[in-house]
Amino acid sequence: MSPELAADRENWLQRWRAGQIGFHQATPSPLLVECWDRVDAPEGTTVFVPLAGKSVDMPWFAEHGYNVFGVELASLAVEQFFAEQGLQPEISHTPKGVLSESGPLALLCGDVFALDEADLAQCGAFFDRAAVIALPRGLRQRYAREVYAKLPRGCVGLMITLEYPQHEKQGPPFSVAEAEVRELYEPDWDVELLVRRDILKYQQSFRDEGVTALQAVAYRMQKR
């Protein structure tokens, strides 16, 4: 494991231990609700949710007829997710980590970088709201090369990024420009920008840190 990846893992786990989870949303992501129909993911397919945390986007998918395969490093997040959803998951131990399952929801407590093609073979769709923007640039390159490369051909999904002047705030979440998304993914994916929305007025924490502009950007992607 590279020093950068080890440091990023420890930072993520420490945030959960300390309850520093301002990135968690209590309601489904507005851009998910707005844009998912345009992704054209077949109902009943499995949606891959990387760095899932305890996201309420996962039950939203279940309510709309999808299966969910979430991957989360922090065991505390997994425990809180099922407790807050009022679910008692079945627990099994796998080579990649502890798998908790309840109905259409499956959440693996493990390292997303350790997944292989077999782990993701059933994932006909993905939703990435928290993963790509949580990683520093060097790991974003690895993430595209080592995780997205293992998703099956034809996989469709929705990626949501943030764009802001990176020098105004220390990530995570990091600013990920459209040019970088296209550079990292267009060699293997069709990338379509769906929405670019100014959201600074809704993000007090960014304003408090002196950020002067903030946009949320949604992309539809399909693997060739």
Short mmCIF file of C-alpha atoms in Angstrom, two decimals:
data_model
loop_
_atom_site.label_atom_id
_atom_site.label_comp_id
_atom_site.label_asym_id
_atom_site.label_seq_id
_atom_site.Cartn_x
_atom_site.Cartn_y
_atom_site.Cartn_z
CA MET A 1 0.00 0.00 0.00
CA SER A 2 1.34 3.42 -0.94
CA PRO A 3 1.95 6.00 1.82
CA GLU A 4 -0.64 8.27 0.17
CA LEU A 5 -3.31 5.56 0.27
CA ALA A 6 -2.45 4.62 3.86
CA ALA A 7 -2.71 8.26 4.96
CA ASP A 8 -6.01 8.71 3.13
CA ARG A 9 -7.46 5.57 4.74
CA GLU A 10 -6.43 6.72 8.22
CA ASN A 11 -7.86 10.20 7.63
CA TRP A 12 -11.20 8.68 6.57
CA LEU A 13 -11.37 6.36 9.59
CA GLN A 14 -10.42 9.19 11.96
CA ARG A 15 -13.23 11.36 10.58
CA TRP A 16 -15.75 8.65 11.41
CA ARG A 17 -14.29 8.05 14.87
CA ALA A 18 -14.45 11.77 15.60
CA GLY A 19 -17.92 12.22 14.10
CA GLN A 20 -16.53 14.65 11.52
CA ILE A 21 -18.98 13.60 8.83
CA GLY A 22 -20.24 16.90 7.47
CA PHE A 23 -20.25 15.22 4.08
CA HIS A 24 -23.15 13.00 5.20
CA GLN A 25 -26.56 14.07 3.89
CA ALA A 26 -29.76 13.30 5.78
CA THR A 27 -31.83 13.14 2.59
CA PRO A 28 -31.13 11.64 -0.84
CA SER A 29 -28.81 13.70 -3.02
CA PRO A 30 -30.86 16.27 -4.97
CA LEU A 31 -28.87 15.64 -8.15
CA LEU A 32 -29.46 11.90 -7.79
CA VAL A 33 -33.20 12.44 -7.60
CA GLU A 34 -33.10 14.91 -10.49
CA CYS A 35 -30.77 13.07 -12.84
CA TRP A 36 -31.04 9.33 -12.25
CA ASP A 37 -33.79 8.76 -14.82
CA ARG A 38 -31.41 10.09 -17.48
CA VAL A 39 -28.85 7.42 -16.61
CA ASP A 40 -31.15 4.71 -18.06
CA ALA A 41 -30.02 2.03 -15.63
CA PRO A 42 -32.20 -1.09 -15.99
CA GLU A 43 -34.50 -1.61 -13.03
CA GLY A 44 -33.34 -4.54 -10.94
CA THR A 45 -29.67 -4.10 -11.70
CA THR A 46 -27.09 -3.76 -8.94
CA VAL A 47 -25.83 -0.24 -8.26
CA PHE A 48 -22.23 0.06 -7.05
CA VAL A 49 -21.82 2.78 -4.39
CA PRO A 50 -18.14 3.37 -3.51
CA LEU A 51 -17.13 5.00 -0.22
CA ALA A 52 -20.75 4.60 0.73
CA GLY A 53 -20.62 5.81 4.33
CA LYS A 54 -24.14 5.52 5.73
CA SER A 55 -25.67 7.26 2.73
CA VAL A 56 -29.45 7.40 2.50
CA ASP A 57 -28.99 7.28 -1.26
CA MET A 58 -28.69 3.50 -0.86
CA PRO A 59 -32.24 2.92 0.45
CA TRP A 60 -33.46 5.37 -2.21
CA PHE A 61 -32.13 2.98 -4.84
CA ALA A 62 -33.75 0.02 -3.08
CA GLU A 63 -37.09 1.84 -3.01
CA HIS A 64 -36.80 2.39 -6.76
CA GLY A 65 -36.29 -1.25 -7.63
CA TYR A 66 -32.50 -1.60 -7.59
CA ASN A 67 -30.09 -3.78 -5.68
CA VAL A 68 -27.19 -1.99 -3.99
CA PHE A 69 -23.58 -3.01 -3.46
CA GLY A 70 -21.93 -0.41 -1.26
CA VAL A 71 -18.31 -0.48 -0.16
CA GLU A 72 -17.20 1.37 2.96
CA LEU A 73 -13.93 1.26 4.89
CA ALA A 74 -15.28 2.38 8.27
CA SER A 75 -17.09 -0.35 10.21
CA LEU A 76 -18.77 2.35 12.32
CA ALA A 77 -20.44 3.74 9.19
CA VAL A 78 -21.76 0.30 8.24
CA GLU A 79 -23.12 -0.31 11.74
CA GLN A 80 -24.79 3.12 11.86
CA PHE A 81 -26.32 2.66 8.42
CA PHE A 82 -28.21 -0.50 9.29
CA ALA A 83 -29.15 0.76 12.76
CA GLU A 84 -30.55 4.01 11.37
CA GLN A 85 -32.48 2.12 8.70
CA GLY A 86 -33.95 -0.17 11.37
CA LEU A 87 -32.48 -3.26 9.71
CA GLN A 88 -30.83 -6.38 11.12
CA PRO A 89 -28.41 -7.48 8.40
CA GLU A 90 -27.09 -10.95 7.80
CA ILE A 91 -23.33 -10.94 8.32
CA SER A 92 -20.82 -13.02 6.38
CA HIS A 93 -17.04 -12.94 6.19
CA THR A 94 -15.44 -12.72 2.75
CA PRO A 95 -11.83 -12.41 1.56
CA LYS A 96 -12.51 -8.71 0.90
CA GLY A 97 -14.11 -7.89 4.25
CA VAL A 98 -17.29 -8.28 6.28
CA LEU A 99 -20.43 -8.28 4.14
CA SER A 100 -23.71 -7.08 5.68
CA GLU A 101 -26.89 -7.83 3.72
CA SER A 102 -30.55 -7.00 4.17
CA GLY A 103 -32.92 -7.48 1.26
CA PRO A 104 -31.62 -5.55 -1.75
CA LEU A 105 -28.95 -3.79 0.32
CA ALA A 106 -25.43 -5.20 0.60
CA LEU A 107 -22.63 -3.25 2.26
CA LEU A 108 -19.06 -4.51 2.28
CA CYS A 109 -16.77 -3.19 4.99
CA GLY A 110 -13.51 -3.17 3.10
CA ASP A 111 -11.09 -1.36 0.84
CA VAL A 112 -12.54 -0.28 -2.51
CA PHE A 113 -9.07 -0.53 -4.04
CA ALA A 114 -8.95 -4.24 -3.18
CA LEU A 115 -11.98 -5.15 -5.31
CA ASP A 116 -11.48 -7.25 -8.41
CA GLU A 117 -13.57 -7.76 -11.54
CA ALA A 118 -15.47 -10.68 -10.02
CA ASP A 119 -16.61 -8.50 -7.10
CA LEU A 120 -18.12 -5.96 -9.50
CA ALA A 121 -19.33 -8.28 -12.26
CA GLN A 122 -23.01 -7.92 -11.30
CA CYS A 123 -22.88 -4.12 -11.06
CA GLY A 124 -24.69 -2.80 -14.11
CA ALA A 125 -24.72 0.72 -12.67
CA PHE A 126 -22.88 2.97 -10.22
CA PHE A 127 -23.48 6.10 -8.20
CA ASP A 128 -20.47 8.15 -7.12
CA ARG A 129 -21.32 11.18 -5.00
CA ALA A 130 -18.72 10.91 -2.27
CA ALA A 131 -15.80 8.86 -3.57
CA VAL A 132 -14.04 10.73 -6.33
CA ILE A 133 -14.21 14.06 -4.48
CA ALA A 134 -12.90 12.44 -1.28
CA LEU A 135 -9.60 11.44 -2.88
CA PRO A 136 -6.53 13.61 -3.55
CA ARG A 137 -5.45 13.86 -7.16
CA GLY A 138 -2.91 11.03 -7.11
CA LEU A 139 -5.47 8.63 -5.69
CA ARG A 140 -8.13 9.83 -8.13
CA GLN A 141 -5.89 8.60 -10.93
CA ARG A 142 -5.48 5.22 -9.22
CA TYR A 143 -9.21 5.10 -8.51
CA ALA A 144 -10.07 5.46 -12.19
CA ARG A 145 -7.41 2.98 -13.23
CA GLU A 146 -7.92 0.36 -10.53
CA VAL A 147 -11.60 0.55 -9.56
CA TYR A 148 -13.61 1.89 -12.50
CA ALA A 149 -11.57 -0.23 -14.89
CA LYS A 150 -13.02 -3.33 -13.19
CA LEU A 151 -16.66 -2.42 -13.77
CA PRO A 152 -18.23 -4.41 -16.63
CA ARG A 153 -18.70 -3.11 -20.15
CA GLY A 154 -22.05 -1.41 -20.61
CA CYS A 155 -22.13 -0.25 -16.99
CA VAL A 156 -23.89 3.11 -16.64
CA GLY A 157 -23.77 5.56 -13.81
CA LEU A 158 -23.97 8.99 -12.29
CA MET A 159 -20.91 10.80 -10.96
CA ILE A 160 -21.32 14.00 -8.96
CA THR A 161 -18.32 16.26 -8.43
CA LEU A 162 -17.64 19.63 -6.86
CA GLU A 163 -15.78 22.51 -8.47
CA TYR A 164 -14.38 25.43 -6.49
CA PRO A 165 -11.09 27.35 -6.33
CA GLN A 166 -8.96 24.64 -4.70
CA HIS A 167 -6.56 27.17 -3.17
CA GLU A 168 -9.43 28.59 -1.10
CA LYS A 169 -10.07 25.39 0.86
CA GLN A 170 -8.17 22.30 1.87
CA GLY A 171 -9.96 19.11 0.84
CA PRO A 172 -11.59 16.76 1.24
CA PRO A 173 -13.92 17.22 -0.43
CA PHE A 174 -11.66 18.17 -3.30
CA SER A 175 -12.44 20.19 -6.39
CA VAL A 176 -12.49 17.95 -9.47
CA ALA A 177 -12.63 19.85 -12.74
CA GLU A 178 -14.51 18.66 -15.81
CA ALA A 179 -11.23 18.47 -17.72
CA GLU A 180 -9.87 16.01 -15.16
CA VAL A 181 -13.01 13.86 -15.25
CA ARG A 182 -12.72 13.61 -19.02
CA GLU A 183 -8.97 12.97 -18.89
CA LEU A 184 -9.37 10.13 -16.41
CA TYR A 185 -12.47 8.43 -17.77
CA GLU A 186 -13.00 9.16 -21.46
CA PRO A 187 -10.43 6.57 -22.60
CA ASP A 188 -12.92 3.87 -21.49
CA TRP A 189 -16.18 5.67 -20.80
CA ASP A 190 -18.64 7.90 -22.64
CA VAL A 191 -18.98 10.97 -20.43
CA GLU A 192 -21.93 13.36 -20.71
CA LEU A 193 -22.27 16.45 -18.54
CA LEU A 194 -25.89 16.60 -17.36
CA VAL A 195 -26.04 19.45 -14.85
CA ARG A 196 -23.78 22.19 -13.53
CA ARG A 197 -25.32 24.02 -10.58
CA ASP A 198 -24.18 26.85 -8.31
CA ILE A 199 -24.65 25.67 -4.72
CA LEU A 200 -22.48 28.00 -2.62
CA LYS A 201 -25.49 29.67 -0.98
CA TYR A 202 -26.53 26.28 0.43
CA GLN A 203 -23.09 25.38 1.83
CA GLN A 204 -22.37 27.44 4.93
CA SER A 205 -19.22 25.50 5.78
CA PHE A 206 -17.64 26.40 2.43
CA ARG A 207 -18.57 30.07 2.85
CA ASP A 208 -17.12 30.04 6.37
CA GLU A 209 -13.79 28.87 4.91
CA GLY A 210 -13.75 31.71 2.41
CA VAL A 211 -14.76 29.79 -0.70
CA THR A 212 -16.05 32.26 -3.29
CA ALA A 213 -17.62 29.91 -5.84
CA LEU A 214 -18.94 26.35 -5.64
CA GLN A 215 -20.64 24.21 -8.24
CA ALA A 216 -22.02 20.67 -8.16
CA VAL A 217 -21.62 18.88 -11.48
CA ALA A 218 -23.39 15.69 -12.55
CA TYR A 219 -22.12 13.38 -15.30
CA ARG A 220 -23.76 10.42 -16.95
CA MET A 221 -21.18 7.78 -17.82
CA GLN A 222 -21.31 4.55 -19.78
CA LYS A 223 -18.46 2.09 -20.16
CA ARG A 224 -17.61 1.11 -23.71
#
